Every structure is written in structure tokens, then in C-alpha cells.
PDB file of C-alpha atoms in Angstrom:
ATOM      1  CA  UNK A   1       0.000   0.000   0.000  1.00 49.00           C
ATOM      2  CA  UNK A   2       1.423   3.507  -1.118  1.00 58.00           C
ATOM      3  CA  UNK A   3       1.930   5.954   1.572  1.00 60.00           C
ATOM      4  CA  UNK A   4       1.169   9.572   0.327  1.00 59.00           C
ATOM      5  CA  UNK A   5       2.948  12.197   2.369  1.00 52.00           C
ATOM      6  CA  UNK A   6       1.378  15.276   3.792  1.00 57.00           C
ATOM      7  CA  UNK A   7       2.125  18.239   1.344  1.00 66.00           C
ATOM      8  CA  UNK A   8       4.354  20.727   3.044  1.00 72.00           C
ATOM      9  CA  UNK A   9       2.190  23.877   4.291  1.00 74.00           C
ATOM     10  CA  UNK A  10       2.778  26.992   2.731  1.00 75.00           C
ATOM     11  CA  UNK A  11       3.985  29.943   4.412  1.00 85.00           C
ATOM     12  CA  UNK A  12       1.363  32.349   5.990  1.00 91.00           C
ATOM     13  CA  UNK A  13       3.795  35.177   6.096  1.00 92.00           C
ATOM     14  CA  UNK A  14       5.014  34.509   2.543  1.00 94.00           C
ATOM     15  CA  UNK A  15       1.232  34.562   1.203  1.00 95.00           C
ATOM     16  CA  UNK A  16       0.164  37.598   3.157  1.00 96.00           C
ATOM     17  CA  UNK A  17       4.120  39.809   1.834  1.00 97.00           C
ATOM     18  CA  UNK A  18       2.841  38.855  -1.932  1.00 97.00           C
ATOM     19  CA  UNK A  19      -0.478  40.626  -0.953  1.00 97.00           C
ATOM     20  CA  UNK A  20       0.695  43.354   1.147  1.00 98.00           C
ATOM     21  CA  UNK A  21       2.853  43.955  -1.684  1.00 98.00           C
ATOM     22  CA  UNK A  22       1.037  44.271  -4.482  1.00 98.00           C
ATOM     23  CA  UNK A  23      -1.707  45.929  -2.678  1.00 98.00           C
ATOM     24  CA  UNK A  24       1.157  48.603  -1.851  1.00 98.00           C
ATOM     25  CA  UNK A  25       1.858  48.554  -5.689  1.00 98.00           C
ATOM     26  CA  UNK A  26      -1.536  48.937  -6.957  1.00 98.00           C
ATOM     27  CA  UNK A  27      -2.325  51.623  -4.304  1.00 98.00           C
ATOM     28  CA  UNK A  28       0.266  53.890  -5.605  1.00 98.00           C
ATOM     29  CA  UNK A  29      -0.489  53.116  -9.057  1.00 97.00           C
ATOM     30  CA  UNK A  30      -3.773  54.232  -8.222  1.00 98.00           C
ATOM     31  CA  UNK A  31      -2.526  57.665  -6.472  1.00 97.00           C
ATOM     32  CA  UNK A  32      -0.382  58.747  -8.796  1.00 96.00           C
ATOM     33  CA  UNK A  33      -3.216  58.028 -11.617  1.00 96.00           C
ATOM     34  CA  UNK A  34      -5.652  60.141  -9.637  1.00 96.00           C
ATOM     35  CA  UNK A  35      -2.967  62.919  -8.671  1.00 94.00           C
ATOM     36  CA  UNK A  36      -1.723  63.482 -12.044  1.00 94.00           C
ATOM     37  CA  UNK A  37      -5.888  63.459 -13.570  1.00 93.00           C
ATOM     38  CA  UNK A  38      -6.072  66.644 -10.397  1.00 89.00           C
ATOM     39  CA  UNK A  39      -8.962  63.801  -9.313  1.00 93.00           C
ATOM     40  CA  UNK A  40      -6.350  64.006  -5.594  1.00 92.00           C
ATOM     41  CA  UNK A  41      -5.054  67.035  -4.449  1.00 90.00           C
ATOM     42  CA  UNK A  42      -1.115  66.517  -3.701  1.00 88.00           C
ATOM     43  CA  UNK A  43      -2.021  66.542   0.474  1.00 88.00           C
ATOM     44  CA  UNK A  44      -3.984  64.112   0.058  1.00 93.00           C
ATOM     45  CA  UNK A  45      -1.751  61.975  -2.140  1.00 94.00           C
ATOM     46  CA  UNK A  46       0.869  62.493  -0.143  1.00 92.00           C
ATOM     47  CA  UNK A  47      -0.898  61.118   3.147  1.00 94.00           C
ATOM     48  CA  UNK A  48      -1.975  58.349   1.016  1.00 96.00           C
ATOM     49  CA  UNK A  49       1.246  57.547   0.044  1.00 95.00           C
ATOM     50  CA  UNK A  50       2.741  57.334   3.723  1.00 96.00           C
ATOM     51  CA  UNK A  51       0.289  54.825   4.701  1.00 97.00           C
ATOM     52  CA  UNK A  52       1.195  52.669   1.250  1.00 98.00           C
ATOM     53  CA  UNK A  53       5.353  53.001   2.172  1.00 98.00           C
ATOM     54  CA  UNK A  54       3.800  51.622   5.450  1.00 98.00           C
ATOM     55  CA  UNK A  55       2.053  48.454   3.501  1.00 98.00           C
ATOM     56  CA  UNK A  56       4.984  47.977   1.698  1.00 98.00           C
ATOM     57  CA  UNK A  57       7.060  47.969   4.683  1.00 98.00           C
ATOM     58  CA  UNK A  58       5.048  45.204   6.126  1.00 98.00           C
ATOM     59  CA  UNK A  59       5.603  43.324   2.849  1.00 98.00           C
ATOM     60  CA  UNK A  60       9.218  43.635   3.337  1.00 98.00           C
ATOM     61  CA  UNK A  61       8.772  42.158   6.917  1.00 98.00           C
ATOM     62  CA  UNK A  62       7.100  39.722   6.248  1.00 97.00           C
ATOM     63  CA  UNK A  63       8.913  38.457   3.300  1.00 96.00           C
ATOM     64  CA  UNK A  64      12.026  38.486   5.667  1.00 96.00           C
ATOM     65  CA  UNK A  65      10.098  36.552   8.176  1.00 95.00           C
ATOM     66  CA  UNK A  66       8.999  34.193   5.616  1.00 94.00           C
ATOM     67  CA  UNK A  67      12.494  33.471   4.328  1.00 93.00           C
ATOM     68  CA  UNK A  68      13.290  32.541   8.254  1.00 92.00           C
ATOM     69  CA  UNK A  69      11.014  30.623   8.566  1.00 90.00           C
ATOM     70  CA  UNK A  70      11.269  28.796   5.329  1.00 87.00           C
ATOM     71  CA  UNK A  71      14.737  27.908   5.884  1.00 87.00           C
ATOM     72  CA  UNK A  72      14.603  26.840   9.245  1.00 85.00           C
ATOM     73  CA  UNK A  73      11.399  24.395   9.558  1.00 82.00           C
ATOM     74  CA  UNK A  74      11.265  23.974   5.333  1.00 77.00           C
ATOM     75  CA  UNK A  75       7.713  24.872   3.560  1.00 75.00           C
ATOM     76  CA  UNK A  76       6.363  26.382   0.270  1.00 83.00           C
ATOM     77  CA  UNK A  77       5.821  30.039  -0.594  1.00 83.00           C
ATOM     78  CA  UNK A  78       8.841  31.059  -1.550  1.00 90.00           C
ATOM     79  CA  UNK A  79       7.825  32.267  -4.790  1.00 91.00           C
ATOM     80  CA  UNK A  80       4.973  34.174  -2.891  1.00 93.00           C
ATOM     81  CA  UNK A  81       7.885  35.850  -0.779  1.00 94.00           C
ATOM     82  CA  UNK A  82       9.786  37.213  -3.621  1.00 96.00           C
ATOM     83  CA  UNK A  83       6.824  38.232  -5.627  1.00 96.00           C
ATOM     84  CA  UNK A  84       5.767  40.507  -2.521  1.00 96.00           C
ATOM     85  CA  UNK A  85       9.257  41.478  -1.306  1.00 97.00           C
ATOM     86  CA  UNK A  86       9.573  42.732  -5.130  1.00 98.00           C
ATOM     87  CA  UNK A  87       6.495  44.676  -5.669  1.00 98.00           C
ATOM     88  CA  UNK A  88       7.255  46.433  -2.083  1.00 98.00           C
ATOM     89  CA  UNK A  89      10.459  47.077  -3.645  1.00 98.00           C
ATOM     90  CA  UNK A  90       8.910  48.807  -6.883  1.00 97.00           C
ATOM     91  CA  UNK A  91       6.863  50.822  -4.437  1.00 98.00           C
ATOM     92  CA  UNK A  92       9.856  52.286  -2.298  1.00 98.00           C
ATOM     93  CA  UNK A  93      12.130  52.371  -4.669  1.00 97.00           C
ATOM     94  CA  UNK A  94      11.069  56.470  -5.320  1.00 96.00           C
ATOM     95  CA  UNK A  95      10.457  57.281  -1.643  1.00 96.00           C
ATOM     96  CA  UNK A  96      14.025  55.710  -0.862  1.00 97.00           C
ATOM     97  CA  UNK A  97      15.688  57.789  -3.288  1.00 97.00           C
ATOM     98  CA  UNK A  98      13.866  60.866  -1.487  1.00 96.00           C
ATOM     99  CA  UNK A  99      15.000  59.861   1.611  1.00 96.00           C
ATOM    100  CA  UNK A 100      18.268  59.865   0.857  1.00 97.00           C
ATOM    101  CA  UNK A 101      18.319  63.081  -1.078  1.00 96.00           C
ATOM    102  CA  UNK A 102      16.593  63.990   2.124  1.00 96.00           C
ATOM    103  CA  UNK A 103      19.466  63.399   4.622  1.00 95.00           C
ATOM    104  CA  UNK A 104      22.393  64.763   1.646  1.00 95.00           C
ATOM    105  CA  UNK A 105      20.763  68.300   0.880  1.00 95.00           C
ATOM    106  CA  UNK A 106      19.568  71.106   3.181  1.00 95.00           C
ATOM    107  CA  UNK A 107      16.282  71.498   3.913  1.00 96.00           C
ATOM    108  CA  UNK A 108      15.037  73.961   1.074  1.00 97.00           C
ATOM    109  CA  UNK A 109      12.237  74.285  -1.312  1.00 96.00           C
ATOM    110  CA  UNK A 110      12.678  77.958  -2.721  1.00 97.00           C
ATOM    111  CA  UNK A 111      15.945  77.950  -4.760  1.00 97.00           C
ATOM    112  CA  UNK A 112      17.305  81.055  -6.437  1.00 98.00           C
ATOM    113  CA  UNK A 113      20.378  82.197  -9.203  1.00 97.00           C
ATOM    114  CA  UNK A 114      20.552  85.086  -7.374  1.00 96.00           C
ATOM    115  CA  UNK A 115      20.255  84.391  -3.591  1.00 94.00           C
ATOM    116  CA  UNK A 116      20.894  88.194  -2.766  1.00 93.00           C
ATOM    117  CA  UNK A 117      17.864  89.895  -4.802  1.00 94.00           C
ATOM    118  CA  UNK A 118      15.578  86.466  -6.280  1.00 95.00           C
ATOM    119  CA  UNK A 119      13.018  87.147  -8.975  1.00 96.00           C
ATOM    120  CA  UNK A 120       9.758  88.099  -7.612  1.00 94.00           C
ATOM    121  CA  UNK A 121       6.650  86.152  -8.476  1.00 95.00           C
ATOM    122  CA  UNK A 122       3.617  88.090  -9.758  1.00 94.00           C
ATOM    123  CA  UNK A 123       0.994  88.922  -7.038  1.00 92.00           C
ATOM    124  CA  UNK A 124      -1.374  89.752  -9.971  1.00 93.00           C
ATOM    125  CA  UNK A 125      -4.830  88.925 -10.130  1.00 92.00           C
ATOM    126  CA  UNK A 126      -4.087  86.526 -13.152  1.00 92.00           C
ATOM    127  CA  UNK A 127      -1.085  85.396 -11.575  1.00 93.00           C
ATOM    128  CA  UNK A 128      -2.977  84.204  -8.451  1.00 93.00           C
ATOM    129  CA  UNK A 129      -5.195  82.573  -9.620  1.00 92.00           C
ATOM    130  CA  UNK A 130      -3.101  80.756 -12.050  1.00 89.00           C
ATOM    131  CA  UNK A 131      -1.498  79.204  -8.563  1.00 90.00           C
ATOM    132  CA  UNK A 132      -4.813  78.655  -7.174  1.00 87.00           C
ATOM    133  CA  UNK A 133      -4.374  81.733  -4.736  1.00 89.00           C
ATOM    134  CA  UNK A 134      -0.855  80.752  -4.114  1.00 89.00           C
ATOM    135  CA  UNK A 135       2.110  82.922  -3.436  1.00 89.00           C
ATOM    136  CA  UNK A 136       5.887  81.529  -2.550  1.00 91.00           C
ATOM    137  CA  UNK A 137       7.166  82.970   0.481  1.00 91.00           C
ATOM    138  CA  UNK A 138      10.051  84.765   0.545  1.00 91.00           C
ATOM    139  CA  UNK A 139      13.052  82.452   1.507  1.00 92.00           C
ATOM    140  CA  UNK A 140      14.928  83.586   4.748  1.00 93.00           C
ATOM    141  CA  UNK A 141      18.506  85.103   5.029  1.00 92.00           C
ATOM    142  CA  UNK A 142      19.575  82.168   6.351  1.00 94.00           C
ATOM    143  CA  UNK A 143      18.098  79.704   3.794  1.00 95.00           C
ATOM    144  CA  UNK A 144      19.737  82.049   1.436  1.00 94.00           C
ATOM    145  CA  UNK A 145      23.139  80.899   2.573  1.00 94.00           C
ATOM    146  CA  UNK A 146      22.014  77.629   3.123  1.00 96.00           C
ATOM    147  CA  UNK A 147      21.704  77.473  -0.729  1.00 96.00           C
ATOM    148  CA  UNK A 148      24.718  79.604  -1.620  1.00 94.00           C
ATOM    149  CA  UNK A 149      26.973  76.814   0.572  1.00 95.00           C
ATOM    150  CA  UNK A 150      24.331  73.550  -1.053  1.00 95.00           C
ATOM    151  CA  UNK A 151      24.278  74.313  -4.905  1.00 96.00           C
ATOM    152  CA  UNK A 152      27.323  76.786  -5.952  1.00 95.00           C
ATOM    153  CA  UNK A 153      26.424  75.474  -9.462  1.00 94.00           C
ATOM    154  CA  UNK A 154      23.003  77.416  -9.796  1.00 97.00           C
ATOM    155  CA  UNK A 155      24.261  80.672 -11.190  1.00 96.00           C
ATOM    156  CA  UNK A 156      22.428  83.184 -13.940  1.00 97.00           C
ATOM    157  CA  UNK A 157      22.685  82.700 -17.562  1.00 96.00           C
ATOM    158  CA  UNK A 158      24.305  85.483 -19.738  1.00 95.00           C
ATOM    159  CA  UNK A 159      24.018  85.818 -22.989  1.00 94.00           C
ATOM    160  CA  UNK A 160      25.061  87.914 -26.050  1.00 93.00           C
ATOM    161  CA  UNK A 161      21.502  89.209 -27.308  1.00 93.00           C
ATOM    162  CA  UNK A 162      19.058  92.016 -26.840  1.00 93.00           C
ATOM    163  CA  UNK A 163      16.205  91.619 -24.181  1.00 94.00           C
ATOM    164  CA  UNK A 164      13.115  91.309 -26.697  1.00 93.00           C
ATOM    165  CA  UNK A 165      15.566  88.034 -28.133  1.00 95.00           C
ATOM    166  CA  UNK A 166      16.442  86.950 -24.624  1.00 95.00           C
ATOM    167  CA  UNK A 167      12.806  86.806 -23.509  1.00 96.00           C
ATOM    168  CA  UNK A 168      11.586  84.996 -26.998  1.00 96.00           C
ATOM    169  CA  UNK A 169      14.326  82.683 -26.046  1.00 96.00           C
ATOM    170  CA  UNK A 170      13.511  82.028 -22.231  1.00 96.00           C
ATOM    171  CA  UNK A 171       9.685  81.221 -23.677  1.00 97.00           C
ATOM    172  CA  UNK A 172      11.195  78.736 -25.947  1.00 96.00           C
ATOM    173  CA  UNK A 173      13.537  77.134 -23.332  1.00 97.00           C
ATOM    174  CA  UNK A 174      10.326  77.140 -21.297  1.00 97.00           C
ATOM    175  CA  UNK A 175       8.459  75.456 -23.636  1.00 96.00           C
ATOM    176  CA  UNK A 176      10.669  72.646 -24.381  1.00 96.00           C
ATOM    177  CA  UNK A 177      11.261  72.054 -20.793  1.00 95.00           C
ATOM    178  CA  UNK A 178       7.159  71.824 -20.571  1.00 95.00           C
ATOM    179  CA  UNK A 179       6.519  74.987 -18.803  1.00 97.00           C
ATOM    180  CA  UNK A 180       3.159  76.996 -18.674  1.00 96.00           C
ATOM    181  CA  UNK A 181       3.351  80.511 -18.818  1.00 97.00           C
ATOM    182  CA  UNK A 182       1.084  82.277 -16.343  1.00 96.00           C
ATOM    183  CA  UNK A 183       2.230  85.763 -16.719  1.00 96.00           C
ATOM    184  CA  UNK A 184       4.292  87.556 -18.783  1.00 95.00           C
ATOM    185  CA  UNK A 185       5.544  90.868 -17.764  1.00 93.00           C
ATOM    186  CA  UNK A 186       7.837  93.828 -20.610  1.00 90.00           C
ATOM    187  CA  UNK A 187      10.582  95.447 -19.117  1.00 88.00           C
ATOM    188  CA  UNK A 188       9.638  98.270 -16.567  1.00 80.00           C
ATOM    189  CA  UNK A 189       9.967 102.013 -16.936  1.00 72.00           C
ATOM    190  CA  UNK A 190      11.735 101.724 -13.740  1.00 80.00           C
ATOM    191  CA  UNK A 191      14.234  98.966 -13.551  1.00 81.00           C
ATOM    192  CA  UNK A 192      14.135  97.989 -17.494  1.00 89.00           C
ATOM    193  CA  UNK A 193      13.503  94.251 -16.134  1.00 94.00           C
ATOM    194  CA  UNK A 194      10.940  91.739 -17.848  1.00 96.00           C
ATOM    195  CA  UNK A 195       9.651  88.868 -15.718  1.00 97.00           C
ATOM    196  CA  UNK A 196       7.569  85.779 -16.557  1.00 97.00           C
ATOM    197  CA  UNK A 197       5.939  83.338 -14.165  1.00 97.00           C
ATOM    198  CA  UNK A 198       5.346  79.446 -15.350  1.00 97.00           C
ATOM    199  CA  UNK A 199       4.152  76.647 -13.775  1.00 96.00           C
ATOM    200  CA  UNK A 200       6.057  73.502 -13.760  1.00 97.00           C
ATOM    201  CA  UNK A 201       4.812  69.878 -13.261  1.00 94.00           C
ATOM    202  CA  UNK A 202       6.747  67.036 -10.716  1.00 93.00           C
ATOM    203  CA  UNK A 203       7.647  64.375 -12.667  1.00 90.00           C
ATOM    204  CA  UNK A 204       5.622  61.552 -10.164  1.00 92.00           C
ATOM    205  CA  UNK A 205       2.487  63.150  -9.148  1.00 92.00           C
ATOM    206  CA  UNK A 206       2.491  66.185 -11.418  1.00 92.00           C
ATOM    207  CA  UNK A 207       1.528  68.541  -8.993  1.00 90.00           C
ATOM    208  CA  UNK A 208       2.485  71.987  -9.744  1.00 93.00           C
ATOM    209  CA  UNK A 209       5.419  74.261  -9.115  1.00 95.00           C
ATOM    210  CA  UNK A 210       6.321  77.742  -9.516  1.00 96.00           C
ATOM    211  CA  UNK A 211       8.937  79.524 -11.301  1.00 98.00           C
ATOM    212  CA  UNK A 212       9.314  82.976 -12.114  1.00 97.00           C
ATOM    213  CA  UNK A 213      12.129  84.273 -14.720  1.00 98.00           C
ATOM    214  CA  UNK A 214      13.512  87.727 -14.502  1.00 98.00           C
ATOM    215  CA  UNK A 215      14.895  88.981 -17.358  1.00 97.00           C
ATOM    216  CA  UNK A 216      18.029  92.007 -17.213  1.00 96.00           C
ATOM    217  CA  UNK A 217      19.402  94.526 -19.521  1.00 94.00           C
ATOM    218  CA  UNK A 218      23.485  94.672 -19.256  1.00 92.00           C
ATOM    219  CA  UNK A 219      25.820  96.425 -21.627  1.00 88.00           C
ATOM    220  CA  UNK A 220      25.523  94.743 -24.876  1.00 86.00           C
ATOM    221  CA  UNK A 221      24.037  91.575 -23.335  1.00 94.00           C
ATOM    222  CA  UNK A 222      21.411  90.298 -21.000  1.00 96.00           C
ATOM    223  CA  UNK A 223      21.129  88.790 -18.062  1.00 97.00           C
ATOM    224  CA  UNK A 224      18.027  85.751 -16.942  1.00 97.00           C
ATOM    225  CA  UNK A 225      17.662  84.765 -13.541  1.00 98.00           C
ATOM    226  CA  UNK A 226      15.316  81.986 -12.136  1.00 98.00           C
ATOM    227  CA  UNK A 227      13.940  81.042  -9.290  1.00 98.00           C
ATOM    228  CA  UNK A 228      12.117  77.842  -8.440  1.00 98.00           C
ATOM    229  CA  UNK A 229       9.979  77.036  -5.237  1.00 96.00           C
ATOM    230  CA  UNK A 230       8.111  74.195  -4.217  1.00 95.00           C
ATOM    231  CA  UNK A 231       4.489  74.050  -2.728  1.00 92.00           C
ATOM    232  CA  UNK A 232       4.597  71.130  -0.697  1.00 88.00           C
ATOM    233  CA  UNK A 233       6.476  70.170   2.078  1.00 86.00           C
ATOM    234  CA  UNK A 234      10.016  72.193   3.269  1.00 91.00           C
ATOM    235  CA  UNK A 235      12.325  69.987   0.958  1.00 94.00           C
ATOM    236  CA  UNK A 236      12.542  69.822  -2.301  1.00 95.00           C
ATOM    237  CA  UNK A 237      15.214  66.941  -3.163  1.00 96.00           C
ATOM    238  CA  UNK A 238      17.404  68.709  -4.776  1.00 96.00           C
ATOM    239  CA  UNK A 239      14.737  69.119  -7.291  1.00 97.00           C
ATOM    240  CA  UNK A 240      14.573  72.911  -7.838  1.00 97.00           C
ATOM    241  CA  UNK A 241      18.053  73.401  -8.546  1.00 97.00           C
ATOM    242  CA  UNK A 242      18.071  70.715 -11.289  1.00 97.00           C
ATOM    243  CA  UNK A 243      15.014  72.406 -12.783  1.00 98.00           C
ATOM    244  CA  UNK A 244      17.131  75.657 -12.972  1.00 98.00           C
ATOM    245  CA  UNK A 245      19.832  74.151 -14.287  1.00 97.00           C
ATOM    246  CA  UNK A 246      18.119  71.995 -16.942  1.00 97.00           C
ATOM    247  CA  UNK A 247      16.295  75.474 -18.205  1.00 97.00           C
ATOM    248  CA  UNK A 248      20.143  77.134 -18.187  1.00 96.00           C
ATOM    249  CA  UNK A 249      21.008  74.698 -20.584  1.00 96.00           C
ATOM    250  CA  UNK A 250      17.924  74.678 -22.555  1.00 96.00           C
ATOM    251  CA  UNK A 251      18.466  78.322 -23.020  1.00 96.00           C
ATOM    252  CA  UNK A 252      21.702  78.161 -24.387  1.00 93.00           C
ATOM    253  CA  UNK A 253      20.806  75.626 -26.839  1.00 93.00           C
ATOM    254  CA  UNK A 254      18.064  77.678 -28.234  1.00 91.00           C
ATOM    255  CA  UNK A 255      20.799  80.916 -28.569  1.00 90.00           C
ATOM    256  CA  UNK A 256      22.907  78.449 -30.311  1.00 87.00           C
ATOM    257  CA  UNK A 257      20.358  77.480 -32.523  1.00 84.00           C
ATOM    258  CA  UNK A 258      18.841  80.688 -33.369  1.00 77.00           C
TER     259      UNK A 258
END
């Protein structure tokens, strides 16, 4: 008479990591869906999102506890541990990189070329309500030097044109950096400055940003200056200072090109 053997249970922490973890996949999915149709408001996503890194923490947990116990009393699931230990994976793998951006850079979300006098950002009526009745707070003195000591890189562009051709060429640099103009101001009577304000989009949630460009008359050339700020949260992850630098060199392509 054949003896069958029992089959070997399957791990319980193994099967509930593969759902923890793709529920912490899906769930994002889902946010970042709604955030970038403006179906979420980026508060709201972003509250959502800590309790998903906290699902797909468990999933990590459990898929080490799985593995433990796996190897030390033998069992099935092991599949089921990797599946969920890899979908938490996808699902931190963008709030890991912030966190470690996080404990690199200083603490700022308003980041200048010119730390000493930064473009202003419209307080129009258009302008406001472009931004939803937003307006960027000044940055303090001392996140002003915070940022001088962080990104020595971010500096002004200069170039060799008029200011008509420098502000036709910030709007194209603008453009093909996916910028929305919200206001565009001519040169003053007073200070013979031009500015424009844009919105930007993040690149996860596509929430928006602000940036304003100012745009300065010199001897023979002309001078643009940007300034990028961030309405959520007090760090911006470097983010704001790439997004000045990108347009820099956006901006001297187009000269090149003209």
C-alpha cells in the first residue's frame, strides 16, 4: 500500500508579503493616476502615500520573516515571498531615493540664481489665480546661505543678445522644458527688467510648481535669472536646482540654434 505524504504547508507570512505587496503597488499606481488626472489634491496623495510606504514595509517584513522561517522548519511560498518582497520594492524604490536626497541636501524648497535679490513672483490677479491663490514665500537670510553653501552650481545665464531676443528665447527654453506661462511681464519704466511666471509639473504626481524668470538689460548683453519654489512640504530633493539648471542649458541651446 502507497503511503502519500502530507504536502508541506505553505507559508502564511510569505502569502500575506505577496499581498501586502502588491496591494502597496496597486495603491500607488492608483494615487499617482488620480494625482496626475487633479482627481487628488497633492495633500492628500501624499498622506496616502505614507500609509502605502507603510504596507509595503510590512511586505518587506514579512517576506524576511517568511524566508526565516522557510529555511529553518522547510515549507512552500517562496515564490509568494519574492513576488511581494519585489512589488514592495517597486513601491519604495522612489520614496528611498527621497529619503536619501533627504538626509544629503539642506532642507530647502525655494531655490534662487541670485540668492541676494531672487526674482519676484507676480501677485497679480491673473497670476494668483493661475497658482490657485498661491504665493511663494520669501526664503529667509539664512536659507539664502544655506543654498549659496548647497548648490554653488546654480548661477544666472548670460548671454550675447538684446532683451526682446532673450525673452523669446527664455519662452522657448520654457516650452521645451514643458513649462506653462502664467504671466508675462515687458521690461519696466523703472528697472528695465521683464519677468515671466510658469508653472512647472513634478515628474511623479504632477503637482504643480512655480517659477518665475527675470529677465536684465546689461551692456551689450542680457542677463536671466530663475527662481524655483516648491508648494509642498520644506524639501525639495534637490529638485529645484536641477530644474534651474536643466532650463540654463535649454536656453543656451536655443541661442545656439537661433
Amino acid at each position: 500500500m502507497r503511503r502519500h505524504l502530507p504536502p508541506e504547508p505553505v507559508s502564511r507570512a510569505a502569502i500575506w508579503s505577496r499581498r501586502l505587496g502588491l496591494l502597496a503597488a496597486a495603491a500607488a499606481a492608483l494615487i499617482v493616476a488620480l494625482a496626475r488626472l487633479h482627481k487628488l489634491d497633492a495633500g492628500a496623495a501624499l498622506a496616502c502615500f505614507g500609509v502605502v510606504i507603510a504596507v509595503a514595509l510590512g511586505a518587506v517584513f514579512l517576506f524576511s520573516v517568511a524566508c526565516v522561517s522557510i529555511w529553518r522548519w522547510g515549507g512552500r511560498g517562496v515564490g509568494a515571498a519574492i513576488y511581494g518582497f519585489l512589488f514592495a520594492a517597486l513601491t519604495l524604490a522612489w520614496p528611498s531615493y527621497l529619503a536619501v536626497e533627504a538626509l544629503r541636501l539642506p532642507v530647502l524648497s525655494d531655490i534662487s540664481t541670485d540668492v541676494d535679490d531672487p526674482p519676484d513672483f507676480s501677485h497679480s490677479h491673473q497670476a494668483l489665480k493661475a497658482r490657485g491663490g498661491y504665493s511663494p514665500p520669501n526664503p529667509t537670510a539664512a536659507e539664502r546661505s544655506e543654498q549659496a553653501a548647497a548648490y554653488p552650481d546654480v548661477k544666472p545665464v548670460v548671454i550675447d543678445v538684446d532683451l526682446d531676443e532673450a525673452v523669446a528665447l527664455a519662452l522657448k527654453a520654457a516650452a521645451a522644458r514643458g513649462w506653462r506661462v502664467v504671466e508675462q511681464r515687458p521690461a519696466s519704466a523703472r528697472s528695465g527688467d521683464a519677468h515671466i511666471d510658469f508653472l512647472d509639473r513634478t515628474l511623479i504626481l504632477g503637482t504643480d510648481e512655480d517659477v518665475a524668470v527675470r529677465v536684465r538689460p546689461l551692456a551689450g548683453q542680457t542677463r536671466i535669472d530663475v527662481r524655483a519654489a516648491s508648494r509642498h512640504g520644506r524639501h525639495d530633493f534637490g529638485f529645484n536646482a536641477r530644474r534651474i539648471k536643466q532650463f540654463g542649458e535649454e536656453l543656451q541651446t536655443q541661442e545656439e540654434q537661433r
